PDB file of C-alpha atoms and ligand atoms in Angstrom:
ATOM      1  CA  MET A 285       0.000   0.000   0.000  1.00  0.00           C
ATOM      2  CA  GLN A 286       1.503   3.298  -1.071  1.00  0.00           C
ATOM      3  CA  LEU A 287       0.626   6.530   0.697  1.00  0.00           C
ATOM      4  CA  HIS A 288       0.566   8.634  -2.455  1.00  0.00           C
ATOM      5  CA  LEU A 289      -1.852   6.189  -4.127  1.00  0.00           C
ATOM      6  CA  SER A 290      -4.215   6.104  -1.122  1.00  0.00           C
ATOM      7  CA  THR A 291      -7.038   8.364   0.020  1.00  0.00           C
ATOM      8  CA  TRP A 292      -7.037  10.017   3.449  1.00  0.00           C
ATOM      9  CA  ALA A 293      -9.884   7.738   4.477  1.00  0.00           C
ATOM     10  CA  GLU A 294      -7.837   4.654   3.526  1.00  0.00           C
ATOM     11  CA  VAL A 295      -4.926   5.890   5.638  1.00  0.00           C
ATOM     12  CA  GLU A 296      -7.291   6.459   8.552  1.00  0.00           C
ATOM     13  CA  THR A 297      -8.498   2.850   8.233  1.00  0.00           C
ATOM     14  CA  TYR A 298      -4.900   1.566   7.967  1.00  0.00           C
ATOM     15  CA  LEU A 299      -4.022   3.300  11.243  1.00  0.00           C
ATOM     16  CA  LYS A 300      -6.639   1.230  13.070  1.00  0.00           C
ATOM     17  CA  GLY A 301      -4.528  -1.856  12.310  1.00  0.00           C
ATOM     18  CA  SER A 302      -0.954  -0.538  12.282  1.00  0.00           C
ATOM     19  CA  LYS A 303       1.016   2.494  13.455  1.00  0.00           C
ATOM     20  CA  GLY A 304       3.991   1.674  11.222  1.00  0.00           C
ATOM     21  CA  ILE A 305       5.228   3.068   7.921  1.00  0.00           C
ATOM     22  CA  ILE A 306       8.146   2.287   5.618  1.00  0.00           C
ATOM     23  CA  ILE A 307       9.931   5.317   4.169  1.00  0.00           C
ATOM     24  CA  PRO A 308      12.405   4.780   1.309  1.00  0.00           C
ATOM     25  CA  ILE A 309      15.252   7.318   1.411  1.00  0.00           C
ATOM     26  CA  GLY A 310      17.972   7.663  -1.197  1.00  0.00           C
ATOM     27  CA  SER A 311      20.032  10.142  -3.132  1.00  0.00           C
ATOM     28  CA  THR A 312      20.313  11.770  -6.545  1.00  0.00           C
ATOM     29  CA  GLU A 313      23.971  11.461  -7.473  1.00  0.00           C
ATOM     30  CA  GLN A 314      26.363  10.120 -10.086  1.00  0.00           C
ATOM     31  CA  HIS A 315      26.822   6.359 -10.102  1.00  0.00           C
ATOM     32  CA  GLY A 316      29.826   5.856 -12.341  1.00  0.00           C
ATOM     33  CA  PRO A 317      29.938   5.232 -16.106  1.00  0.00           C
ATOM     34  CA  ASN A 318      26.839   3.007 -16.446  1.00  0.00           C
ATOM     35  CA  GLY A 319      24.897   3.716 -13.229  1.00  0.00           C
ATOM     36  CA  LEU A 320      21.778   5.885 -13.154  1.00  0.00           C
ATOM     37  CA  ILE A 321      21.818   9.111 -11.152  1.00  0.00           C
ATOM     38  CA  GLY A 322      18.688   7.912  -9.355  1.00  0.00           C
ATOM     39  CA  THR A 323      20.217   4.564  -8.302  1.00  0.00           C
ATOM     40  CA  ASP A 324      20.193   5.174  -4.544  1.00  0.00           C
ATOM     41  CA  ALA A 325      16.538   6.263  -4.561  1.00  0.00           C
ATOM     42  CA  ILE A 326      15.352   3.596  -7.022  1.00  0.00           C
ATOM     43  CA  CYS A 327      16.750   0.647  -5.010  1.00  0.00           C
ATOM     44  CA  PRO A 328      14.970   1.312  -1.673  1.00  0.00           C
ATOM     45  CA  GLU A 329      11.831   2.446  -3.518  1.00  0.00           C
ATOM     46  CA  VAL A 330      11.564  -0.825  -5.465  1.00  0.00           C
ATOM     47  CA  ILE A 331      12.389  -2.985  -2.435  1.00  0.00           C
ATOM     48  CA  GLY A 332      10.144  -0.961  -0.109  1.00  0.00           C
ATOM     49  CA  LYS A 333       7.190  -1.226  -2.493  1.00  0.00           C
ATOM     50  CA  ARG A 334       7.610  -5.017  -2.672  1.00  0.00           C
ATOM     51  CA  VAL A 335       7.757  -5.294   1.128  1.00  0.00           C
ATOM     52  CA  GLY A 336       4.636  -3.136   1.433  1.00  0.00           C
ATOM     53  CA  ASP A 337       2.757  -5.187  -1.173  1.00  0.00           C
ATOM     54  CA  ASP A 338       3.768  -8.499   0.402  1.00  0.00           C
ATOM     55  CA  ILE A 339       2.719  -7.720   3.977  1.00  0.00           C
ATOM     56  CA  GLY A 340       0.175  -4.912   3.587  1.00  0.00           C
ATOM     57  CA  ALA A 341       2.441  -2.249   5.082  1.00  0.00           C
ATOM     58  CA  LEU A 342       2.068   1.404   4.156  1.00  0.00           C
ATOM     59  CA  VAL A 343       4.985   2.892   2.177  1.00  0.00           C
ATOM     60  CA  GLY A 344       5.529   6.652   2.211  1.00  0.00           C
ATOM     61  CA  PRO A 345       6.813   8.819  -0.635  1.00  0.00           C
ATOM     62  CA  THR A 346      10.515   8.284  -1.346  1.00  0.00           C
ATOM     63  CA  ILE A 347      12.902  10.965  -0.125  1.00  0.00           C
ATOM     64  CA  SER A 348      14.883  10.983  -3.376  1.00  0.00           C
ATOM     65  CA  VAL A 349      17.431  13.713  -2.672  1.00  0.00           C
ATOM     66  CA  GLY A 350      19.833  13.068   0.185  1.00  0.00           C
ATOM     67  CA  MET A 351      23.174  14.175   1.567  1.00  0.00           C
ATOM     68  CA  ALA A 352      25.565  13.837  -1.383  1.00  0.00           C
ATOM     69  CA  GLN A 353      27.800  16.907  -1.276  1.00  0.00           C
ATOM     70  CA  HIS A 354      30.826  14.787  -2.219  1.00  0.00           C
ATOM     71  CA  HIS A 355      29.279  13.930  -5.621  1.00  0.00           C
ATOM     72  CA  LEU A 356      28.643  17.504  -6.761  1.00  0.00           C
ATOM     73  CA  ALA A 357      31.694  17.615  -9.056  1.00  0.00           C
ATOM     74  CA  PHE A 358      29.767  15.220 -11.343  1.00  0.00           C
ATOM     75  CA  THR A 359      27.065  16.748 -13.529  1.00  0.00           C
ATOM     76  CA  GLY A 360      23.476  16.044 -12.499  1.00  0.00           C
ATOM     77  CA  SER A 361      24.164  15.275  -8.842  1.00  0.00           C
ATOM     78  CA  ILE A 362      21.980  17.102  -6.297  1.00  0.00           C
ATOM     79  CA  THR A 363      22.493  17.405  -2.545  1.00  0.00           C
ATOM     80  CA  LEU A 364      20.746  18.653   0.543  1.00  0.00           C
ATOM     81  CA  ARG A 365      23.007  20.069   3.240  1.00  0.00           C
ATOM     82  CA  PRO A 366      23.025  17.855   6.346  1.00  0.00           C
ATOM     83  CA  THR A 367      21.006  20.487   8.227  1.00  0.00           C
ATOM     84  CA  THR A 368      18.415  20.614   5.422  1.00  0.00           C
ATOM     85  CA  LEU A 369      18.041  16.829   5.344  1.00  0.00           C
ATOM     86  CA  ILE A 370      17.599  16.788   9.136  1.00  0.00           C
ATOM     87  CA  SER A 371      14.713  19.270   8.709  1.00  0.00           C
ATOM     88  CA  VAL A 372      13.175  17.223   5.882  1.00  0.00           C
ATOM     89  CA  VAL A 373      13.222  14.020   7.956  1.00  0.00           C
ATOM     90  CA  ARG A 374      11.862  15.791  11.066  1.00  0.00           C
ATOM     91  CA  ASP A 375       8.999  17.474   9.228  1.00  0.00           C
ATOM     92  CA  TYR A 376       8.101  14.270   7.350  1.00  0.00           C
ATOM     93  CA  VAL A 377       7.973  12.273  10.602  1.00  0.00           C
ATOM     94  CA  GLN A 378       6.182  14.965  12.631  1.00  0.00           C
ATOM     95  CA  SER A 379       3.475  15.291   9.959  1.00  0.00           C
ATOM     96  CA  LEU A 380       2.749  11.581  10.273  1.00  0.00           C
ATOM     97  CA  VAL A 381       2.967  11.647  14.088  1.00  0.00           C
ATOM     98  CA  ARG A 382       0.100  14.121  14.051  1.00  0.00           C
ATOM     99  CA  HIS A 383      -2.019  11.477  12.295  1.00  0.00           C
ATOM    100  CA  GLY A 384      -1.134   8.746  14.786  1.00  0.00           C
ATOM    101  CA  PHE A 385       1.896   6.978  13.264  1.00  0.00           C
ATOM    102  CA  GLU A 386       4.455   5.788  15.845  1.00  0.00           C
ATOM    103  CA  ARG A 387       6.938   3.497  14.062  1.00  0.00           C
ATOM    104  CA  PHE A 388       9.083   4.894  11.233  1.00  0.00           C
ATOM    105  CA  PHE A 389      11.176   2.404   9.274  1.00  0.00           C
ATOM    106  CA  PHE A 390      13.522   4.272   6.951  1.00  0.00           C
ATOM    107  CA  LEU A 391      14.795   2.009   4.181  1.00  0.00           C
ATOM    108  CA  ASN A 392      18.027   3.591   3.030  1.00  0.00           C
ATOM    109  CA  GLY A 393      19.855   3.422  -0.309  1.00  0.00           C
ATOM    110  CA  HIS A 394      22.809   5.748   0.346  1.00  0.00           C
ATOM    111  CA  GLY A 395      25.693   5.445   2.812  1.00  0.00           C
ATOM    112  CA  GLY A 396      26.120   9.241   2.842  1.00  0.00           C
ATOM    113  CA  ASN A 397      22.697   9.617   4.500  1.00  0.00           C
ATOM    114  CA  ILE A 398      23.445   7.515   7.568  1.00  0.00           C
ATOM    115  CA  ALA A 399      25.064  10.103   9.863  1.00  0.00           C
ATOM    116  CA  THR A 400      22.557  12.815   8.976  1.00  0.00           C
ATOM    117  CA  VAL A 401      19.419  10.669   9.264  1.00  0.00           C
ATOM    118  CA  THR A 402      20.652   9.303  12.600  1.00  0.00           C
ATOM    119  CA  ALA A 403      21.112  12.898  13.780  1.00  0.00           C
ATOM    120  CA  ALA A 404      17.559  13.671  12.603  1.00  0.00           C
ATOM    121  CA  PHE A 405      16.258  10.813  14.786  1.00  0.00           C
ATOM    122  CA  SER A 406      18.052  12.377  17.780  1.00  0.00           C
ATOM    123  CA  GLU A 407      16.374  15.721  17.005  1.00  0.00           C
ATOM    124  CA  ILE A 408      12.974  13.988  16.889  1.00  0.00           C
ATOM    125  CA  TYR A 409      13.619  12.185  20.182  1.00  0.00           C
ATOM    126  CA  ALA A 410      14.918  15.396  21.790  1.00  0.00           C
ATOM    127  CA  GLU A 411      11.620  17.130  21.072  1.00  0.00           C
ATOM    128  CA  SER A 412       9.644  14.547  23.046  1.00  0.00           C
ATOM    129  CA  SER A 413      12.338  14.267  25.744  1.00  0.00           C
ATOM    130  CA  PHE A 414      11.955  17.955  26.548  1.00  0.00           C
ATOM    131  CA  LYS A 415       8.268  17.412  27.346  1.00  0.00           C
ATOM    132  CA  ALA A 416       8.399  15.864  30.818  1.00  0.00           C
ATOM    133  CA  GLY A 417       5.682  13.340  31.575  1.00  0.00           C
ATOM    134  CA  SER A 418       3.647  14.105  28.471  1.00  0.00           C
ATOM    135  CA  ASN A 419       2.535  10.465  28.451  1.00  0.00           C
ATOM    136  CA  ALA A 420       2.214  10.641  24.659  1.00  0.00           C
ATOM    137  CA  PRO A 421       2.819   7.452  22.638  1.00  0.00           C
ATOM    138  CA  SER A 422       6.519   6.924  22.104  1.00  0.00           C
ATOM    139  CA  ILE A 423       7.892   7.523  18.634  1.00  0.00           C
ATOM    140  CA  ARG A 424      10.502   5.123  17.295  1.00  0.00           C
ATOM    141  CA  CYS A 425      12.595   5.555  14.179  1.00  0.00           C
ATOM    142  CA  THR A 426      15.034   3.130  12.622  1.00  0.00           C
ATOM    143  CA  LEU A 427      17.280   3.147   9.570  1.00  0.00           C
ATOM    144  CA  LYS A 428      18.001   0.004   7.578  1.00  0.00           C
ATOM    145  CA  ASN A 429      20.491  -0.090   4.693  1.00  0.00           C
ATOM    146  CA  TRP A 430      19.070  -2.429   2.042  1.00  0.00           C
ATOM    147  CA  TRP A 431      22.535  -3.526   0.826  1.00  0.00           C
ATOM    148  CA  GLN A 432      23.592  -4.674   4.293  1.00  0.00           C
ATOM    149  CA  THR A 433      20.957  -7.307   5.008  1.00  0.00           C
ATOM    150  CA  PRO A 434      22.440 -10.806   5.494  1.00  0.00           C
ATOM    151  CA  GLY A 435      20.796 -12.204   2.346  1.00  0.00           C
ATOM    152  CA  VAL A 436      22.002  -9.357   0.101  1.00  0.00           C
ATOM    153  CA  ASP A 437      25.464  -9.429   1.625  1.00  0.00           C
ATOM    154  CA  LYS A 438      25.818 -13.164   0.984  1.00  0.00           C
ATOM    155  CA  LEU A 439      24.456 -12.987  -2.560  1.00  0.00           C
ATOM    156  CA  SER A 440      26.538  -9.980  -3.616  1.00  0.00           C
ATOM    157  CA  LYS A 441      29.707 -11.698  -2.356  1.00  0.00           C
ATOM    158  CA  GLU A 442      28.747 -14.812  -4.307  1.00  0.00           C
ATOM    159  CA  LEU A 443      27.970 -12.868  -7.501  1.00  0.00           C
ATOM    160  CA  PHE A 444      30.667 -10.194  -7.482  1.00  0.00           C
ATOM    161  CA  GLY A 445      33.296 -11.004  -4.813  1.00  0.00           C
ATOM    162  CA  ASP A 446      35.718  -8.134  -4.274  1.00  0.00           C
ATOM    163  CA  ARG A 447      34.554  -6.441  -7.482  1.00  0.00           C
ATOM    164  CA  GLU A 448      31.510  -5.224  -5.541  1.00  0.00           C
ATOM    165  CA  GLY A 449      33.445  -2.170  -4.267  1.00  0.00           C
ATOM    166  CA  SER A 450      31.623   0.503  -2.300  1.00  0.00           C
ATOM    167  CA  HIS A 451      30.121   3.006  -4.740  1.00  0.00           C
ATOM    168  CA  ALA A 452      28.399   2.392  -8.090  1.00  0.00           C
ATOM    169  CA  THR A 453      28.437  -1.274  -7.115  1.00  0.00           C
ATOM    170  CA  PRO A 454      27.288  -4.039  -9.477  1.00  0.00           C
ATOM    171  CA  SER A 455      24.628  -4.918  -6.853  1.00  0.00           C
ATOM    172  CA  GLU A 456      22.898  -1.548  -6.884  1.00  0.00           C
ATOM    173  CA  VAL A 457      23.280  -1.112 -10.649  1.00  0.00           C
ATOM    174  CA  SER A 458      21.766  -4.601 -11.127  1.00  0.00           C
ATOM    175  CA  VAL A 459      18.738  -3.652  -9.026  1.00  0.00           C
ATOM    176  CA  THR A 460      18.116  -0.573 -11.213  1.00  0.00           C
ATOM    177  CA  GLN A 461      18.547  -2.679 -14.379  1.00  0.00           C
ATOM    178  CA  PHE A 462      15.916  -5.089 -13.046  1.00  0.00           C
ATOM    179  CA  ALA A 463      13.581  -2.194 -12.172  1.00  0.00           C
ATOM    180  CA  TYR A 464      14.120  -0.186 -15.377  1.00  0.00           C
ATOM    181  CA  PRO A 465      15.385  -2.474 -18.170  1.00  0.00           C
ATOM    182  CA  GLU A 466      14.598   0.256 -20.693  1.00  0.00           C
ATOM    183  CA  ALA A 467      17.242   2.487 -19.063  1.00  0.00           C
ATOM    184  CA  ILE A 468      20.197   0.045 -19.094  1.00  0.00           C
ATOM    185  CA  LYS A 469      23.414   1.831 -20.153  1.00  0.00           C
ATOM    186  CA  GLN A 470      26.550   0.433 -21.712  1.00  0.00           C
ATOM    187  CA  ALA A 471      29.941   1.989 -20.951  1.00  0.00           C
ATOM    188  CA  ARG A 472      33.584   1.028 -21.211  1.00  0.00           C
ATOM    189  CA  MET A 473      35.465   1.066 -17.937  1.00  0.00           C
ATOM    190  CA  ASP A 474      38.870   0.025 -16.652  1.00  0.00           C
ATOM    191  CA  PRO A 475      39.414  -1.826 -13.372  1.00  0.00           C
ATOM    192  CA  VAL A 476      39.732   0.474 -10.366  1.00  0.00           C
ATOM    193  CA  GLY A 477      41.598  -0.212  -7.139  1.00  0.00           C
ATOM    194  CA  LYS A 478      40.562   0.213  -3.520  1.00  0.00           C
ATOM    195  CA  PRO A 479      40.466   3.783  -2.143  1.00  0.00           C
ATOM    196  CA  SER A 480      43.714   4.939  -0.566  1.00  0.00           C
ATOM    197  CA  ARG A 481      42.060   7.281   1.942  1.00  0.00           C
ATOM    198  CA  ALA A 482      38.738   8.868   2.907  1.00  0.00           C
ATOM    199  CA  PHE A 483      37.452  11.669   0.650  1.00  0.00           C
ATOM    200  CA  ALA A 484      36.511  15.175   1.783  1.00  0.00           C
ATOM    201  CA  ASP A 485      34.641  17.562  -0.524  1.00  0.00           C
ATOM    202  CA  ALA A 486      33.397  17.165  -4.097  1.00  0.00           C
ATOM    203  CA  GLU A 487      36.636  18.209  -5.829  1.00  0.00           C
ATOM    204  CA  ASP A 488      38.632  15.860  -3.616  1.00  0.00           C
ATOM    205  CA  TYR A 489      36.248  12.994  -4.419  1.00  0.00           C
ATOM    206  CA  ARG A 490      36.591  13.546  -8.161  1.00  0.00           C
ATOM    207  CA  ARG A 491      40.394  13.668  -7.911  1.00  0.00           C
ATOM    208  CA  LEU A 492      40.400  10.336  -6.085  1.00  0.00           C
ATOM    209  CA  PHE A 493      37.699   8.645  -8.194  1.00  0.00           C
ATOM    210  CA  PRO A 494      37.799  10.192 -11.702  1.00  0.00           C
ATOM    211  CA  ASP A 495      34.917   8.175 -13.228  1.00  0.00           C
ATOM    212  CA  GLY A 496      32.854   8.159 -10.030  1.00  0.00           C
ATOM    213  CA  ARG A 497      33.231   4.526  -8.946  1.00  0.00           C
ATOM    214  CA  ILE A 498      34.846   3.433  -5.677  1.00  0.00           C
ATOM    215  CA  GLY A 499      36.556   0.086  -6.171  1.00  0.00           C
ATOM    216  CA  SER A 500      33.643  -1.444  -8.092  1.00  0.00           C
ATOM    217  CA  ASP A 501      33.084  -3.185 -11.419  1.00  0.00           C
ATOM    218  CA  PRO A 502      29.499  -2.411 -12.444  1.00  0.00           C
ATOM    219  CA  SER A 503      30.092  -3.991 -15.885  1.00  0.00           C
ATOM    220  CA  LEU A 504      29.137  -7.207 -14.044  1.00  0.00           C
ATOM    221  CA  SER A 505      25.577  -5.921 -13.504  1.00  0.00           C
ATOM    222  CA  SER A 506      22.528  -7.656 -14.967  1.00  0.00           C
ATOM    223  CA  PRO A 507      18.750  -7.478 -14.540  1.00  0.00           C
ATOM    224  CA  GLU A 508      18.706 -11.135 -13.429  1.00  0.00           C
ATOM    225  CA  HIS A 509      21.233 -10.448 -10.658  1.00  0.00           C
ATOM    226  CA  GLY A 510      19.027  -7.487  -9.706  1.00  0.00           C
ATOM    227  CA  ARG A 511      15.951  -9.687  -9.461  1.00  0.00           C
ATOM    228  CA  ARG A 512      17.729 -12.076  -7.099  1.00  0.00           C
ATOM    229  CA  LEU A 513      19.095  -9.221  -4.975  1.00  0.00           C
ATOM    230  CA  VAL A 514      15.625  -7.664  -4.645  1.00  0.00           C
ATOM    231  CA  ASP A 515      14.175 -11.035  -3.577  1.00  0.00           C
ATOM    232  CA  ALA A 516      16.919 -11.437  -0.961  1.00  0.00           C
ATOM    233  CA  ALA A 517      16.460  -7.898   0.357  1.00  0.00           C
ATOM    234  CA  VAL A 518      12.662  -8.173   0.547  1.00  0.00           C
ATOM    235  CA  ALA A 519      12.812 -11.417   2.544  1.00  0.00           C
ATOM    236  CA  ASP A 520      15.229  -9.933   5.105  1.00  0.00           C
ATOM    237  CA  ILE A 521      13.493  -6.588   5.385  1.00  0.00           C
ATOM    238  CA  ILE A 522      10.068  -8.134   5.976  1.00  0.00           C
ATOM    239  CA  GLY A 523      11.580  -9.834   9.041  1.00  0.00           C
ATOM    240  CA  ASP A 524      13.292  -6.644  10.220  1.00  0.00           C
ATOM    241  CA  TYR A 525      10.138  -4.552   9.805  1.00  0.00           C
ATOM    242  CA  LYS A 526       7.936  -7.019  11.676  1.00  0.00           C
ATOM    243  CA  THR A 527      10.456  -7.188  14.536  1.00  0.00           C
ATOM    244  CA  PHE A 528      10.616  -3.390  14.657  1.00  0.00           C
ATOM    245  CA  LEU A 529       6.821  -3.135  14.956  1.00  0.00           C
ATOM    246  CA  THR A 530       6.534  -5.696  17.739  1.00  0.00           C
ATOM    247  CA  GLN A 531       9.502  -4.635  19.903  1.00  0.00           C
ATOM    248  CA  ALA A 532       8.355  -3.581  23.378  1.00  0.00           C
TER     249      ALA A 532
HETATM  250 NI1   NI B 754      24.655   4.078  -4.502  1.00  0.00          NI
END
């Protein structure tokens, strides 16, 4: 069930049975020579929709632009500042709290979002912590990275080994090729080594990783690999979401 394809009355009915919602969050940033700029938003959106369909969970609109300042030296990339993304996450959650939602399961597609989204959760918790004894229902937020579930981790190692790398990976590119076969791109690319150090700003990133990849070989991507990775992610995330809802 998707929020943007529901009526307000349907959401009201849903809330009688569940206070939980899945929120895909990603990024709009370069993904190497053959990866789509929307990769990090497409992956959690596709997986989140499948989870929602399979178990009747509500899925909110994808937050498609994230914290990606380090990709801005590549054309087409868009970022929110960390402080802006914190505000976006807070306002999104607080809007839904007003309606009665209590459990917020962010399904993440971008490593660069983790620190900022975690800080946004602390801001949300701080607001209720300042209200002593309000006795309001407690809000819980969690962030799950789709590419780090046990099933995805095992399968990506099996399919790609150490050519998985850490940005513009064959796993994420495969998922987008499965989701949008009409948008598959071909590109020539040479092998790239492991990063020698952490990057800083956008110019530094581009100096270190001239074609955008970090240690990956996305020429190994295929729609069939993507299908298997989505299946693996959905199975794991259904378990994680159900546990999150039932935790005391
Ligand atoms: Ni990515």
